[in-house]
Amino acid sequence: MNAANAADAASTTNTANGADVMVRIENVHKSFGGLPVLRGVSASCARSEVVCLIGRSGSGKSTLLRCVNHLEKPDAGRITVDGELIGYEDRGGRLVERRERDVERQRRDVGMVFQRFNLFPHLTAAENIALAPRKLRGLSRAEARELAVASLERVGLADRRDAYARHLSGGQQQRVAIARALAMEPKVLLFDEPTSALDPELVGEVLGVMRAVAEQGMTMIVVTHELHFAREVAGQVLFMEDGVIVEAGPPEDVLVRPRHERTRAFVSRTL
Ligand code: ADP
Ligand code: MG
């Protein structure tokens, strides 16, 4: 390979700044009924990196996450997860929608944890976690149970495996929801305000579990208003406003020494 070809190959491999990119978002646009919600968003998340996405309500954070998980379809732009194009196949410049089967598989690679954890209250913690692996990954009852218990161990709840979800605290339920997402062995975990629905005294245990999951090497994109968490755990913080990323960088820059007045105003109000 000559030098020009080598440079060409390097620019098309799945790397940026020497880091292995897990999620790449390029110039994504999305409108709802003529109202632009995402106006050309570009960002990337390296393998095993935690990216925290911050910004006011209505700025487009959830919509952006939902585009990565096929819950919304961008009007334009490209999103790749582990180098694979999400949602569409690019055939000679034409965007072709993926088959449902591919969408299902891609969704499995992208775990999601919501504000409302939506466990089945009448099932145990382990049963809640075992459901999807049995259905979607074809695991036997015993295999799924074993995986559920292992996942509960990762969130520090193995001793509550046989407790009914309705008997768990809100913080414990959210930890089960995180274990449920982990059990699918996703390539990346998306969190959309995972502690916003919790009583203040329960927030810490969930953030602690998220930090532990990050330390286990999980790639995570986290929408949060917990700027202390972002400062301590994130490799990168993105500040979003009116459908654009105003500022992105390491937490010490974005949260402590923001370059933009709008970031400064948001951070000083929120911290
Ligand atoms: P955030 O998560 O930052 O609060 P969202 O992505 O939820 O922001 O919403 C951004 C804007 O898009 C808001 O004005 C919201 O009302 C609008 N929006 C989000 N989803 C829809 C939808 N499915 N239909 C119409 N408008 C939507
Ligand atoms: Mg939101």
GROMACS .gro file of C-alpha atoms in nm, residues 8-216:
model
  209
    8ASP     CA    1  -0.702   0.696   0.278
    9ALA     CA    2  -0.752   0.366   0.461
   10ALA     CA    3  -0.675   0.529   0.796
   11SER     CA    4  -0.940   0.793   0.739
   12THR     CA    5  -1.206   0.531   0.671
   13THR     CA    6  -1.123   0.296   0.958
   14ASN     CA    7  -1.312   0.321   1.280
   15THR     CA    8  -1.070   0.549   1.458
   16ALA     CA    9  -1.047   0.915   1.552
   17ASN     CA   10  -0.765   1.077   1.744
   18GLY     CA   11  -0.624   0.730   1.793
   19ALA     CA   12  -0.931   0.622   1.989
   20ASP     CA   13  -1.167   0.351   1.874
   21VAL     CA   14  -1.504   0.512   1.798
   22MET     CA   15  -1.813   0.323   1.916
   23VAL     CA   16  -2.084   0.575   1.826
   24ARG     CA   17  -2.043   0.834   1.554
   25ILE     CA   18  -2.312   1.093   1.486
   26GLU     CA   19  -2.265   1.307   1.177
   27ASN     CA   20  -2.470   1.613   1.087
   28VAL     CA   21  -2.799   1.468   1.209
   29HIS     CA   22  -3.114   1.668   1.142
   30LYS     CA   23  -3.463   1.599   1.274
   31SER     CA   24  -3.784   1.800   1.266
   32PHE     CA   25  -4.125   1.734   1.410
   33GLY     CA   26  -4.407   1.885   1.206
   34GLY     CA   27  -4.179   2.148   1.056
   35LEU     CA   28  -4.020   2.232   1.389
   36PRO     CA   29  -3.645   2.164   1.376
   37VAL     CA   30  -3.536   1.978   1.689
   38LEU     CA   31  -3.191   1.859   1.579
   39ARG     CA   32  -3.012   2.104   1.350
   40GLY     CA   33  -2.694   1.936   1.238
   41VAL     CA   34  -2.560   1.745   1.536
   42SER     CA   35  -2.221   1.577   1.517
   43ALA     CA   36  -2.055   1.392   1.801
   44SER     CA   37  -1.866   1.075   1.871
   45CYS     CA   38  -1.818   0.843   2.163
   46ALA     CA   39  -1.510   0.623   2.190
   47ARG     CA   40  -1.522   0.262   2.302
   48SER     CA   41  -1.546   0.249   2.685
   49GLU     CA   42  -1.596   0.625   2.702
   50VAL     CA   43  -1.870   0.795   2.903
   51VAL     CA   44  -2.021   1.094   2.724
   52CYS     CA   45  -2.258   1.313   2.924
   53LEU     CA   46  -2.513   1.514   2.730
   54ILE     CA   47  -2.642   1.817   2.916
   55GLY     CA   48  -2.878   2.102   2.835
   56ARG     CA   49  -3.216   2.250   2.913
   57SER     CA   50  -3.542   2.070   2.869
   58GLY     CA   51  -3.651   2.083   2.506
   59SER     CA   52  -3.301   2.121   2.363
   60GLY     CA   53  -3.321   1.787   2.176
   61LYS     CA   54  -3.124   1.553   2.403
   62SER     CA   55  -3.381   1.271   2.414
   63THR     CA   56  -3.444   1.297   2.041
   64LEU     CA   57  -3.073   1.256   1.974
   65LEU     CA   58  -3.050   0.947   2.197
   66ARG     CA   59  -3.362   0.803   2.038
   67CYS     CA   60  -3.208   0.838   1.693
   68VAL     CA   61  -2.919   0.613   1.803
   69ASN     CA   62  -3.167   0.347   1.912
   70HIS     CA   63  -3.408   0.349   1.615
   71LEU     CA   64  -3.682   0.504   1.826
   72GLU     CA   65  -3.665   0.806   1.596
   73LYS     CA   66  -3.549   0.830   1.239
   74PRO     CA   67  -3.325   1.122   1.147
   75ASP     CA   68  -3.431   1.330   0.846
   76ALA     CA   69  -3.068   1.357   0.740
   77GLY     CA   70  -2.722   1.264   0.861
   78ARG     CA   71  -2.548   0.944   0.954
   79ILE     CA   72  -2.516   0.747   1.275
   80THR     CA   73  -2.288   0.448   1.312
   81VAL     CA   74  -2.248   0.211   1.604
   82ASP     CA   75  -1.923   0.014   1.605
   83GLY     CA   76  -1.878   0.113   1.242
   84GLU     CA   77  -2.220  -0.009   1.129
   85LEU     CA   78  -2.465   0.241   0.985
   86ILE     CA   79  -2.778   0.271   1.198
   87GLY     CA   80  -3.113   0.275   1.030
   88TYR     CA   81  -3.029   0.298   0.666
   89GLU     CA   82  -2.811   0.146   0.406
   90ASP     CA   83  -2.631   0.386   0.183
   91ARG     CA   84  -2.653   0.245  -0.167
   92GLY     CA   85  -2.468   0.470  -0.405
   93GLY     CA   86  -2.588   0.785  -0.233
   94ARG     CA   87  -2.940   0.653  -0.180
   95LEU     CA   88  -3.066   0.597   0.172
   96VAL     CA   89  -3.247   0.266   0.198
   97GLU     CA   90  -3.427   0.165   0.513
   98ARG     CA   91  -3.304  -0.141   0.689
   99ARG     CA   92  -3.509  -0.454   0.713
  100GLU     CA   93  -3.693  -0.505   1.041
  101ARG     CA   94  -3.465  -0.798   1.124
  102ASP     CA   95  -3.155  -0.577   1.102
  103VAL     CA   96  -3.324  -0.307   1.308
  104GLU     CA   97  -3.398  -0.559   1.584
  105ARG     CA   98  -3.039  -0.676   1.586
  106GLN     CA   99  -2.904  -0.321   1.592
  107ARG     CA  100  -3.139  -0.228   1.874
  108ARG     CA  101  -2.998  -0.512   2.079
  109ASP     CA  102  -2.652  -0.360   2.045
  110VAL     CA  103  -2.778  -0.034   2.194
  111GLY     CA  104  -2.920  -0.064   2.544
  112MET     CA  105  -3.142   0.207   2.684
  113VAL     CA  106  -3.223   0.308   3.040
  114PHE     CA  107  -3.509   0.551   3.080
  115GLN     CA  108  -3.625   0.785   3.352
  116ARG     CA  109  -3.915   0.546   3.420
  117PHE     CA  110  -3.781   0.197   3.459
  118ASN     CA  111  -4.100   0.010   3.361
  119LEU     CA  112  -4.034  -0.318   3.536
  120PHE     CA  113  -4.313  -0.571   3.561
  121PRO     CA  114  -4.417  -0.522   3.925
  122HIS     CA  115  -4.551  -0.876   3.966
  123LEU     CA  116  -4.228  -1.038   3.843
  124THR     CA  117  -3.912  -1.078   4.047
  125ALA     CA  118  -3.594  -0.884   3.976
  126ALA     CA  119  -3.437  -1.188   3.808
  127GLU     CA  120  -3.752  -1.264   3.607
  128ASN     CA  121  -3.766  -0.907   3.477
  129ILE     CA  122  -3.410  -0.937   3.352
  130ALA     CA  123  -3.447  -1.287   3.207
  131LEU     CA  124  -3.744  -1.201   2.982
  132ALA     CA  125  -3.563  -1.034   2.692
  133PRO     CA  126  -3.263  -1.272   2.676
  134ARG     CA  127  -3.507  -1.565   2.658
  135LYS     CA  128  -3.719  -1.405   2.389
  136LEU     CA  129  -3.461  -1.222   2.181
  137ARG     CA  130  -3.146  -1.423   2.235
  138GLY     CA  131  -3.307  -1.764   2.262
  139LEU     CA  132  -3.156  -1.853   2.597
  140SER     CA  133  -3.300  -2.140   2.798
  141ARG     CA  134  -3.478  -2.069   3.124
  142ALA     CA  135  -3.171  -2.179   3.324
  143GLU     CA  136  -2.926  -1.983   3.108
  144ALA     CA  137  -3.140  -1.670   3.130
  145ARG     CA  138  -3.168  -1.708   3.507
  146GLU     CA  139  -2.791  -1.742   3.539
  147LEU     CA  140  -2.737  -1.434   3.320
  148ALA     CA  141  -2.994  -1.240   3.525
  149VAL     CA  142  -2.816  -1.320   3.850
  150ALA     CA  143  -2.478  -1.228   3.701
  151SER     CA  144  -2.626  -0.898   3.579
  152LEU     CA  145  -2.775  -0.830   3.923
  153GLU     CA  146  -2.429  -0.886   4.070
  154ARG     CA  147  -2.298  -0.607   3.847
  155VAL     CA  148  -2.544  -0.362   4.004
  156GLY     CA  149  -2.497  -0.495   4.357
  157LEU     CA  150  -2.841  -0.655   4.385
  158ALA     CA  151  -2.775  -1.030   4.359
  159ASP     CA  152  -2.925  -1.076   4.707
  160ARG     CA  153  -3.255  -0.927   4.584
  161ARG     CA  154  -3.286  -1.161   4.284
  162ASP     CA  155  -3.613  -1.316   4.403
  163ALA     CA  156  -3.773  -0.998   4.535
  164TYR     CA  157  -4.079  -0.877   4.345
  165ALA     CA  158  -4.008  -0.556   4.159
  166ARG     CA  159  -4.295  -0.385   4.340
  167HIS     CA  160  -4.119  -0.450   4.671
  168LEU     CA  161  -3.799  -0.277   4.564
  169SER     CA  162  -3.722   0.091   4.622
  170GLY     CA  163  -3.716   0.325   4.323
  171GLY     CA  164  -3.336   0.324   4.329
  172GLN     CA  165  -3.324  -0.055   4.337
  173GLN     CA  166  -3.577  -0.074   4.054
  174GLN     CA  167  -3.362   0.153   3.840
  175ARG     CA  168  -3.059  -0.065   3.921
  176VAL     CA  169  -3.258  -0.369   3.805
  177ALA     CA  170  -3.341  -0.177   3.486
  178ILE     CA  171  -2.968  -0.117   3.434
  179ALA     CA  172  -2.901  -0.489   3.495
  180ARG     CA  173  -3.176  -0.571   3.245
  181ALA     CA  174  -3.001  -0.357   2.983
  182LEU     CA  175  -2.662  -0.512   3.066
  183ALA     CA  176  -2.800  -0.863   3.027
  184MET     CA  177  -2.843  -0.799   2.654
  185GLU     CA  178  -2.467  -0.740   2.637
  186PRO     CA  179  -2.503  -0.417   2.442
  187LYS     CA  180  -2.215  -0.240   2.274
  188VAL     CA  181  -2.332   0.089   2.417
  189LEU     CA  182  -2.574   0.191   2.690
  190LEU     CA  183  -2.783   0.505   2.657
  191PHE     CA  184  -2.926   0.665   2.970
  192ASP     CA  185  -3.202   0.927   2.945
  193GLU     CA  186  -3.217   1.112   3.277
  194PRO     CA  187  -3.193   0.789   3.476
  195THR     CA  188  -3.217   0.961   3.814
  196SER     CA  189  -3.467   1.237   3.739
  197ALA     CA  190  -3.770   1.043   3.863
  198LEU     CA  191  -3.606   0.933   4.188
  199ASP     CA  192  -3.638   1.076   4.535
  200PRO     CA  193  -3.318   1.270   4.607
  201GLU     CA  194  -3.196   1.019   4.864
  202LEU     CA  195  -3.203   0.740   4.603
  203VAL     CA  196  -3.006   0.922   4.334
  204GLY     CA  197  -2.664   0.844   4.477
  205GLU     CA  198  -2.695   0.464   4.465
  206VAL     CA  199  -2.797   0.472   4.098
  207LEU     CA  200  -2.514   0.707   4.003
  208GLY     CA  201  -2.278   0.479   4.198
  209VAL     CA  202  -2.391   0.180   3.993
  210MET     CA  203  -2.353   0.377   3.670
  211ARG     CA  204  -2.002   0.468   3.768
  212ALA     CA  205  -1.923   0.103   3.846
  213VAL     CA  206  -2.063  -0.005   3.507
  214ALA     CA  207  -1.848   0.261   3.339
  215GLU     CA  208  -1.543   0.132   3.524
  216GLN     CA  209  -1.620  -0.216   3.389
   0.00000   0.00000   0.00000
